[in-house]
Amino acid sequence: MQARGSLDSVCQTENISKFKVVVLGDQGVGKSALVWKFVYKGFEDKYLPTIGIDFFTKTLYLNGIGIRLQIWDTAGQERFRCLIPSYLRDCHVILVCFDVTNCCSLDNVPDWIELAQKERFGRVKKPLIVLISYECASSVADLFQIPYVETSALTGFNVELLFRKIAKDLYVEKLDRQRQNGDSDIDDEEREHRKIVKLANTKEQKKAFPKKRDVCKCS
């Protein structure tokens, strides 16, 4: 595992909620570029494949509430696949990335989602699985019944918004759990509605998944 460090905002509160985010996807689809853009606000032109697992942290403050995202950027190469399951078991959010101009990375999305579902099966806390790409077709997200976000690590389009939305949803979910456990200090006004994500059967998804794309740099 490689630790790339962290970039945290100025501390405004002592109580910081921590959540684990795991980024999945094929090699070269822009997983590291996405995380790097969010954490460091930069973009690296030179492609350097991730070796094993990279770890990043960043603390956001939403209305004075500290939320720390612990981001695990996984390698897309097959030889590192065996490392991923242990990081999925206690994560809160899984980001599945693909490059819509690379049909191979898009075709492999069902395998990444199946891996995530397999490791999380039977556990109480189910992660939010988000499909991420640049110029992503909404039909892909509809097929898997999961949210999707179009992002660009180069321009920064939707990158900050994506992670702030993740942080907000996770914190709201935490408040809901505390309320269910009888915590009387939780204020109802702090809660906002959150979409519940339900995942369909992966085998059915694989059969229905389109195998061809109009734009593909690997064809």
XYZ file of N, CA and C in Angstrom:
657
model
N 0.837 -1.194 0.000
C 0.000 0.000 0.000
C 0.871 1.242 0.000
N 0.513 2.220 -0.805
C 1.234 3.482 -0.846
C 0.364 4.574 -0.241
N 0.924 5.330 0.695
C 0.190 6.438 1.304
C 0.641 7.732 0.650
N -0.273 8.431 0.028
C 0.063 9.668 -0.678
C -0.123 10.897 0.205
N -0.547 10.702 1.465
C -0.723 11.850 2.340
C -2.133 12.381 2.310
N -2.319 13.559 2.899
C -3.663 14.123 2.988
C -3.596 15.630 2.884
N -4.748 16.206 2.620
C -4.877 17.657 2.561
C -6.186 17.999 3.245
N -6.117 18.455 4.497
C -7.305 18.732 5.277
C -7.526 20.225 5.410
N -8.802 20.609 5.501
C -9.157 21.996 5.701
C -8.820 22.410 7.128
N -8.864 23.703 7.386
C -8.622 24.192 8.730
C -9.689 23.655 9.666
N -9.273 23.109 10.801
C -10.198 22.449 11.715
C -11.194 23.434 12.301
N -12.474 23.101 12.193
C -13.520 23.941 12.747
C -14.286 23.223 13.850
N -14.048 21.930 14.011
C -14.758 21.165 15.015
C -13.902 19.999 15.455
N -14.017 19.595 16.717
C -13.218 18.499 17.224
C -13.804 17.152 16.833
N -15.118 17.077 16.693
C -15.777 15.824 16.352
C -15.829 15.655 14.839
N -15.039 14.734 14.336
C -14.982 14.503 12.895
C -15.464 13.089 12.593
N -16.452 12.972 11.738
C -16.941 11.668 11.306
C -16.050 11.148 10.191
N -15.692 9.867 10.252
C -14.799 9.269 9.276
C -15.538 8.217 8.468
N -15.341 8.258 7.147
C -15.984 7.308 6.253
C -14.976 6.792 5.225
N -15.118 5.526 4.873
C -14.181 4.868 3.963
C -14.778 4.768 2.567
N -14.026 5.241 1.586
C -14.428 5.213 0.184
C -13.431 4.365 -0.597
N -13.927 3.412 -1.387
C -13.063 2.562 -2.219
C -13.371 2.843 -3.687
N -12.322 3.055 -4.479
C -12.460 3.362 -5.902
C -12.041 2.141 -6.715
N -12.957 1.655 -7.564
C -12.715 0.470 -8.391
C -12.771 0.818 -9.874
N -12.225 -0.053 -10.695
C -12.295 0.128 -12.143
C -11.060 -0.412 -12.834
N -11.154 -0.544 -14.139
C -10.036 -1.057 -14.926
C -8.837 -0.125 -14.876
N -7.704 -0.641 -15.287
C -6.487 0.153 -15.365
C -6.633 1.254 -16.411
N -6.203 2.458 -16.060
C -6.146 3.547 -17.025
C -7.448 4.288 -17.270
N -8.479 4.072 -16.451
C -9.746 4.766 -16.684
C -9.818 6.117 -15.963
N -8.827 6.427 -15.129
C -8.790 7.729 -14.476
C -9.152 7.721 -13.007
N -9.037 6.587 -12.329
C -9.371 6.507 -10.907
C -8.463 7.421 -10.082
N -7.159 7.275 -10.278
C -6.204 8.080 -9.513
C -6.324 9.556 -9.852
N -6.567 9.867 -11.126
C -6.717 11.262 -11.548
C -7.916 11.903 -10.870
N -8.999 11.151 -10.730
C -10.197 11.649 -10.060
C -9.907 11.976 -8.602
N -9.269 11.041 -7.903
C -8.961 11.240 -6.489
C -7.957 12.376 -6.310
N -6.947 12.398 -7.160
C -5.912 13.439 -7.074
C -6.527 14.830 -7.273
N -7.454 14.934 -8.201
C -8.118 16.219 -8.454
C -8.881 16.676 -7.224
N -9.559 15.756 -6.567
C -10.339 16.100 -5.376
C -9.442 16.486 -4.198
N -8.400 15.709 -3.952
C -7.567 15.922 -2.774
C -6.609 17.098 -2.952
N -5.960 17.171 -4.115
C -4.899 18.160 -4.324
C -5.244 19.258 -5.323
N -6.432 19.159 -5.950
C -6.868 20.162 -6.927
C -5.959 20.223 -8.147
N -5.235 19.168 -8.397
C -4.313 19.162 -9.525
C -4.622 18.061 -10.517
N -3.893 18.078 -11.630
C -4.061 17.050 -12.653
C -2.690 16.665 -13.186
N -2.410 15.366 -13.169
C -1.128 14.852 -13.630
C -1.265 14.334 -15.056
N -0.538 14.979 -15.992
C -0.621 14.559 -17.393
C -0.033 13.170 -17.617
N 1.081 12.901 -16.957
C 1.784 11.637 -17.162
C 1.058 10.514 -16.449
N 0.773 9.448 -17.177
C 0.059 8.318 -16.599
C 1.014 7.421 -15.823
N 0.725 7.228 -14.533
C 1.496 6.333 -13.687
C 0.530 5.339 -13.050
N 0.592 4.068 -13.430
C -0.352 3.099 -12.879
C -0.170 2.916 -11.379
N -1.267 2.729 -10.688
C -1.232 2.492 -9.248
C -0.662 1.111 -8.973
N 0.234 1.038 -8.000
C 0.827 -0.239 -7.601
C 0.171 -0.665 -6.284
N -0.670 -1.679 -6.351
C -1.348 -2.150 -5.146
C -2.519 -1.254 -4.783
N -2.369 -0.528 -3.681
C -3.422 0.357 -3.185
C -2.803 1.690 -2.780
N -3.413 2.793 -3.174
C -3.009 4.115 -2.701
C -4.041 4.626 -1.704
N -3.580 5.334 -0.700
C -4.461 5.833 0.350
C -4.391 7.361 0.412
N -5.568 7.991 0.449
C -5.687 9.445 0.549
C -6.709 9.780 1.629
N -6.559 10.942 2.240
C -7.592 11.438 3.149
C -7.824 12.921 2.877
N -9.047 13.338 3.083
C -9.365 14.755 3.016
C -10.575 15.020 3.905
N -10.511 16.119 4.650
C -11.604 16.491 5.545
C -12.389 17.641 4.944
N -13.692 17.444 4.855
C -14.604 18.475 4.376
C -15.375 19.036 5.555
N -15.825 20.278 5.422
C -16.649 20.884 6.460
C -17.948 21.364 5.829
N -19.031 20.749 6.246
C -20.357 21.083 5.746
C -21.131 21.746 6.871
N -21.348 23.052 6.744
C -22.018 23.814 7.801
C -21.313 23.648 9.146
N -19.974 23.632 9.104
C -19.198 23.533 10.332
C -19.022 22.125 10.858
N -19.563 21.125 10.160
C -19.460 19.732 10.582
C -18.308 19.069 9.840
N -17.344 18.522 10.569
C -16.187 17.893 9.959
C -16.472 16.471 9.513
N -16.166 16.173 8.245
C -16.356 14.838 7.686
C -15.078 14.452 6.953
N -14.446 13.398 7.412
C -13.193 12.968 6.804
C -13.426 11.757 5.911
N -13.063 11.907 4.646
C -13.161 10.805 3.704
C -11.801 10.122 3.600
N -11.781 8.830 3.882
C -10.580 8.016 3.740
C -10.729 7.240 2.429
N -9.935 7.612 1.439
C -10.124 7.120 0.075
C -9.041 6.105 -0.280
N -9.505 4.917 -0.691
C -8.594 3.840 -1.080
C -8.685 3.676 -2.603
N -7.627 4.069 -3.266
C -7.547 4.015 -4.727
C -6.902 2.692 -5.132
N -7.689 1.807 -5.732
C -7.196 0.461 -6.044
C -6.581 0.390 -7.433
N -5.674 -0.558 -7.592
C -5.060 -0.789 -8.901
C -6.016 -1.609 -9.773
N -6.046 -1.290 -11.067
C -6.953 -1.990 -11.963
C -6.376 -3.254 -12.576
N -5.072 -3.470 -12.425
C -4.454 -4.643 -13.034
C -4.931 -5.924 -12.354
N -5.027 -6.968 -13.137
C -5.514 -8.258 -12.650
C -4.636 -8.794 -11.519
N -3.339 -8.553 -11.570
C -2.431 -9.138 -10.578
C -2.628 -8.565 -9.185
N -3.308 -7.401 -9.086
C -3.566 -6.805 -7.781
C -5.008 -7.030 -7.311
N -5.779 -7.779 -8.089
C -7.198 -7.968 -7.779
C -7.415 -8.635 -6.416
N -6.482 -9.495 -6.026
C -6.632 -10.226 -4.767
C -6.552 -9.318 -3.542
N -6.027 -8.103 -3.709
C -5.901 -7.178 -2.577
C -7.207 -6.451 -2.271
N -8.080 -6.375 -3.246
C -9.257 -5.510 -3.137
C -10.304 -5.974 -2.127
N -10.660 -7.265 -2.067
C -11.747 -7.685 -1.182
C -11.624 -7.228 0.263
N -10.423 -7.261 0.827
C -10.258 -6.881 2.228
C -10.583 -5.406 2.466
N -10.446 -4.581 1.437
C -10.752 -3.156 1.579
C -12.243 -2.873 1.393
N -12.939 -3.781 0.737
C -14.367 -3.574 0.489
C -15.231 -3.914 1.696
N -14.766 -4.780 2.560
C -15.616 -5.362 3.588
C -16.156 -4.348 4.590
N -15.416 -3.310 4.884
C -15.895 -2.344 5.871
C -16.016 -0.931 5.282
N -16.150 -0.855 3.953
C -16.242 0.469 3.329
C -17.677 0.985 3.374
N -17.821 2.282 3.174
C -19.135 2.927 3.176
C -19.621 3.259 1.767
N -18.681 3.569 0.880
C -19.025 3.942 -0.493
C -18.064 3.266 -1.458
N -18.592 2.785 -2.571
C -17.769 2.207 -3.630
C -18.004 3.014 -4.904
N -16.936 3.550 -5.463
C -17.005 4.279 -6.721
C -16.482 3.375 -7.839
N -17.322 3.064 -8.809
C -16.918 2.237 -9.945
C -16.672 3.160 -11.141
N -15.435 3.224 -11.591
C -15.060 4.138 -12.673
C -14.857 3.371 -13.981
N -15.210 4.022 -15.084
C -14.895 3.473 -16.401
C -14.746 4.616 -17.379
N -14.145 4.310 -18.517
C -13.932 5.285 -19.581
C -14.874 4.936 -20.725
N -15.822 5.810 -21.012
C -16.826 5.490 -22.027
C -16.224 5.388 -23.418
N -15.017 5.916 -23.633
C -14.359 5.771 -24.930
C -13.576 4.470 -25.033
N -13.602 3.690 -23.965
C -12.928 2.400 -23.944
C -13.966 1.330 -23.623
N -14.464 0.655 -24.648
C -15.559 -0.300 -24.466
C -15.170 -1.447 -23.548
N -13.883 -1.777 -23.480
C -13.447 -2.860 -22.605
C -13.680 -2.500 -21.146
N -13.363 -1.271 -20.765
C -13.572 -0.857 -19.375
C -15.048 -0.810 -19.039
N -15.875 -0.460 -20.020
C -17.316 -0.406 -19.800
C -17.899 -1.804 -19.687
N -17.420 -2.724 -20.518
C -17.902 -4.101 -20.480
C -17.539 -4.796 -19.172
N -16.486 -4.321 -18.514
C -16.040 -4.952 -17.270
C -16.752 -4.407 -16.031
N -17.600 -3.403 -16.200
C -18.333 -2.835 -15.067
C -19.126 -3.888 -14.290
N -19.845 -4.820 -14.966
C -20.582 -5.840 -14.206
C -19.687 -6.660 -13.280
N -18.457 -6.931 -13.718
C -17.537 -7.715 -12.893
C -17.134 -6.946 -11.632
N -16.905 -5.637 -11.767
C -16.536 -4.824 -10.608
C -17.695 -4.726 -9.618
N -18.903 -4.553 -10.140
C -20.069 -4.465 -9.254
C -20.323 -5.810 -8.582
N -20.140 -6.893 -9.336
C -20.325 -8.226 -8.755
C -19.317 -8.462 -7.632
N -18.080 -8.020 -7.824
C -17.059 -8.147 -6.785
C -17.478 -7.388 -5.533
N -17.984 -6.169 -5.726
C -18.425 -5.365 -4.590
C -19.584 -6.025 -3.858
N -20.544 -6.532 -4.603
C -21.701 -7.177 -3.998
C -21.310 -8.452 -3.252
N -20.397 -9.199 -3.821
C -19.963 -10.457 -3.208
C -19.335 -10.219 -1.853
N -18.490 -9.214 -1.753
C -17.806 -8.946 -0.491
C -18.725 -8.312 0.550
N -19.781 -7.652 0.081
C -20.690 -6.983 1.010
C -21.925 -7.812 1.327
N -22.074 -8.968 0.721
C -23.276 -9.782 0.878
C -23.466 -10.193 2.337
N -24.687 -9.978 2.857
C -25.032 -10.408 4.206
C -24.594 -9.467 5.303
N -23.955 -8.365 4.944
C -23.519 -7.419 5.968
C -24.587 -6.360 6.198
N -24.619 -5.870 7.446
C -25.665 -4.922 7.819
C -25.501 -3.612 7.069
N -24.295 -3.070 7.077
C -24.037 -1.800 6.410
C -23.778 -2.054 4.931
N -24.653 -1.583 4.094
C -24.471 -1.759 2.654
C -23.928 -0.470 2.053
N -22.894 -0.539 1.229
C -22.297 0.673 0.685
C -23.119 1.254 -0.450
N -22.967 2.523 -0.643
C -23.527 3.191 -1.812
C -22.578 2.942 -2.973
N -23.084 2.360 -4.064
C -22.260 2.115 -5.245
C -22.608 3.153 -6.294
N -21.616 3.909 -6.722
C -21.823 4.992 -7.678
C -21.016 4.712 -8.932
N -21.658 4.821 -10.083
C -20.998 4.620 -11.363
C -20.474 5.963 -11.848
N -19.172 6.004 -12.187
C -18.552 7.276 -12.550
C -17.858 7.169 -13.902
N -18.038 8.189 -14.721
C -17.283 8.294 -15.966
C -17.455 9.694 -16.511
N -16.749 9.973 -17.580
C -16.962 11.217 -18.309
C -17.876 10.907 -19.486
N -18.927 11.671 -19.653
C -19.933 11.455 -20.696
C -20.592 10.091 -20.558
N -20.972 9.751 -19.358
C -21.582 8.444 -19.107
C -23.011 8.411 -19.601
N -23.385 7.306 -20.237
C -24.757 7.138 -20.702
C -25.639 6.772 -19.523
N -26.782 7.451 -19.397
C -27.676 7.205 -18.266
C -28.245 5.794 -18.294
N -28.297 5.169 -19.471
C -28.853 3.819 -19.564
C -28.023 2.813 -18.779
N -26.724 3.062 -18.653
C -25.861 2.160 -17.901
C -26.261 2.177 -16.427
N -26.445 3.379 -15.884
C -26.847 3.499 -14.490
C -28.230 2.920 -14.262
N -29.133 3.145 -15.211
C -30.490 2.612 -15.083
C -30.464 1.088 -15.057
N -29.593 0.489 -15.850
C -29.505 -0.957 -15.935
C -29.138 -1.566 -14.587
N -28.207 -0.928 -13.888
C -27.748 -1.451 -12.603
C -28.496 -0.853 -11.411
N -29.393 0.081 -11.682
C -30.173 0.732 -10.632
C -29.261 1.358 -9.577
N -28.265 2.079 -10.050
C -27.349 2.778 -9.161
C -27.165 4.205 -9.676
N -26.783 5.127 -8.797
C -26.550 6.506 -9.247
C -25.323 6.579 -10.149
N -25.286 7.583 -11.001
C -24.074 7.803 -11.777
C -23.781 9.294 -11.813
N -22.520 9.615 -11.964
C -22.071 11.004 -12.010
C -21.076 11.148 -13.148
N -21.250 12.160 -13.976
C -20.286 12.460 -15.029
C -19.211 13.377 -14.446
N -17.948 12.978 -14.571
C -16.867 13.783 -14.021
C -15.744 13.946 -15.039
N -14.904 14.943 -14.792
C -13.685 15.124 -15.578
C -12.574 15.549 -14.634
N -11.551 14.703 -14.492
C -10.411 15.050 -13.651
C -9.599 16.178 -14.271
N -9.662 16.314 -15.598
C -8.912 17.355 -16.288
C -9.468 18.735 -15.972
N -10.781 18.908 -16.121
C -11.402 20.222 -15.892
C -11.925 20.386 -14.473
N -12.065 19.272 -13.757
C -12.628 19.329 -12.411
C -14.141 19.271 -12.385
N -14.761 19.073 -13.551
C -16.211 19.049 -13.645
C -16.805 17.995 -12.710
N -17.624 18.430 -11.774
C -18.388 17.577 -10.853
C -17.543 16.812 -9.838
N -16.236 16.988 -9.822
C -15.400 16.210 -8.904
C -15.659 16.599 -7.459
N -15.542 17.887 -7.152
C -15.789 18.355 -5.785
C -17.226 18.077 -5.374
N -18.150 18.307 -6.286
C -19.570 18.078 -6.002
C -19.827 16.616 -5.655
N -19.200 15.709 -6.379
C -19.372 14.281 -6.131
C -18.982 13.918 -4.702
N -17.788 14.307 -4.281
C -17.304 13.912 -2.966
C -18.031 14.643 -1.841
N -18.441 15.870 -2.068
C -19.223 16.580 -1.053
C -20.597 15.933 -0.886
N -21.176 15.473 -1.994
C -22.470 14.784 -1.915
C -22.314 13.468 -1.165
N -21.231 12.748 -1.416
C -20.964 11.508 -0.707
C -20.845 11.765 0.791
N -20.053 12.783 1.144
C -19.850 13.108 2.558
C -21.165 13.468 3.236
N -21.968 14.246 2.561
C -23.253 14.672 3.122
C -24.185 13.482 3.337
N -24.291 12.614 2.325
C -25.185 11.461 2.425
C -24.750 10.512 3.539
N -23.442 10.309 3.662
C -22.944 9.416 4.699
C -23.222 9.975 6.086
N -23.081 11.288 6.237
C -23.332 11.899 7.543
C -24.814 11.823 7.901
N -25.676 12.066 6.914
C -27.116 11.966 7.156
C -27.493 10.543 7.550
N -26.891 9.574 6.884
C -27.152 8.171 7.215
C -26.697 7.856 8.637
N -25.566 8.428 9.024
C -25.072 8.221 10.383
C -26.045 8.804 11.410
N -26.580 9.977 11.123
C -27.558 10.584 12.021
C -28.802 9.706 12.146
N -29.212 9.140 11.029
C -30.390 8.262 11.049
C -30.151 7.039 11.924
N -28.960 6.470 11.815
C -28.646 5.298 12.642
C -28.626 5.668 14.119
N -28.084 6.840 14.434
C -28.040 7.277 15.816
C -29.447 7.491 16.372
N -30.304 8.014 15.540
C -31.681 8.226 15.975
C -32.390 6.890 16.223
N -32.174 5.931 15.338
C -32.779 4.618 15.503
C -32.272 3.916 16.759
N -31.046 4.252 17.152
C -30.471 3.658 18.361
C -30.856 4.412 19.621
N -31.736 5.416 19.465
C -32.256 6.115 20.630
C -31.471 7.329 21.072
N -30.692 7.917 20.163
C -29.944 9.125 20.503
C -30.876 10.316 20.411
N -31.244 10.896 21.539
C -32.214 11.995 21.581
C -31.613 13.336 21.199
N -30.279 13.382 21.019
C -29.630 14.655 20.703
C -29.675 15.001 19.219
N -30.159 14.073 18.385
C -30.191 14.303 16.953
C -31.362 15.205 16.593
N -31.066 16.258 15.859
C -32.072 17.223 15.433
C -32.670 16.801 14.100
N -33.992 16.724 14.033
C -34.648 16.311 12.799
C -34.338 17.251 11.640
N -34.093 18.511 11.927
C -33.841 19.477 10.870
C -32.519 19.221 10.161
N -31.647 18.419 10.781
C -30.354 18.136 10.173
C -30.452 17.080 9.082
N -31.569 16.388 9.052
C -31.715 15.279 8.120
C -32.333 15.729 6.808
N -31.877 15.149 5.733
C -32.468 15.386 4.425
C -32.721 14.046 3.767
N -33.672 14.076 2.853
C -34.026 12.821 2.197
C -32.849 12.255 1.408
N -32.686 10.935 1.473
C -31.618 10.274 0.731
C -32.197 9.142 -0.103
N -31.776 9.091 -1.330
C -32.245 8.028 -2.236
C -31.693 6.685 -1.789
N -32.569 5.682 -1.739
C -32.153 4.330 -1.402
C -31.767 3.608 -2.689
N -30.589 3.036 -2.692
C -30.086 2.362 -3.876
C -30.306 0.863 -3.735
N -31.027 0.263 -4.661
C -31.270 -1.175 -4.667
C -30.592 -1.783 -5.890
N -29.879 -2.865 -5.689
C -29.133 -3.490 -6.764
C -29.866 -4.732 -7.265
N -30.012 -4.844 -8.566
C -30.680 -6.006 -9.162
C -29.706 -7.172 -9.235
N -30.206 -8.317 -9.687
C -29.386 -9.505 -9.792
C -28.286 -9.312 -10.830
N -27.041 -9.587 -10.447
C -25.903 -9.330 -11.323
C -25.933 -10.185 -12.586
N -26.350 -11.450 -12.488
C -26.389 -12.323 -13.659
C -27.353 -11.775 -14.704
N -28.490 -11.270 -14.245
C -29.457 -10.692 -15.171
C -28.877 -9.443 -15.817
N -28.137 -8.664 -15.037
C -27.529 -7.445 -15.559
C -26.509 -7.776 -16.641
N -25.736 -8.828 -16.417
C -24.702 -9.195 -17.396
C -25.322 -9.572 -18.730
N -26.455 -10.291 -18.697
C -27.118 -10.696 -19.924
C -27.654 -9.498 -20.684
N -28.150 -8.490 -19.925
C -28.774 -7.335 -20.554
C -27.776 -6.244 -20.900
N -26.555 -6.368 -20.413
C -25.577 -5.297 -20.565
C -25.143 -5.161 -22.019
N -25.240 -3.970 -22.599
C -24.839 -3.774 -23.998
C -23.337 -3.949 -24.169
N -22.945 -4.674 -25.198
C -21.533 -4.984 -25.406
C -20.836 -4.062 -26.395
N -21.581 -3.246 -27.115
C -20.975 -2.377 -28.117
C -21.265 -0.923 -27.797
N -20.328 -0.061 -28.139
C -20.483 1.373 -27.945
C -20.164 2.087 -29.240
N -20.866 3.188 -29.503
C -20.661 3.933 -30.743
C -19.267 4.547 -30.810
N -18.764 4.980 -29.640
C -17.449 5.610 -29.591
C -16.530 4.757 -28.741
N -15.476 4.253 -29.338
C -14.548 3.402 -28.587
C -13.160 3.481 -29.187
N -12.189 3.875 -28.382
C -10.831 4.028 -28.883
C -10.103 2.693 -29.006
N -10.719 1.616 -28.484
C -10.038 0.320 -28.567
C -10.603 -0.551 -29.666
N -11.534 -0.026 -30.454
C -12.124 -0.839 -31.522
C -11.300 -0.741 -32.802
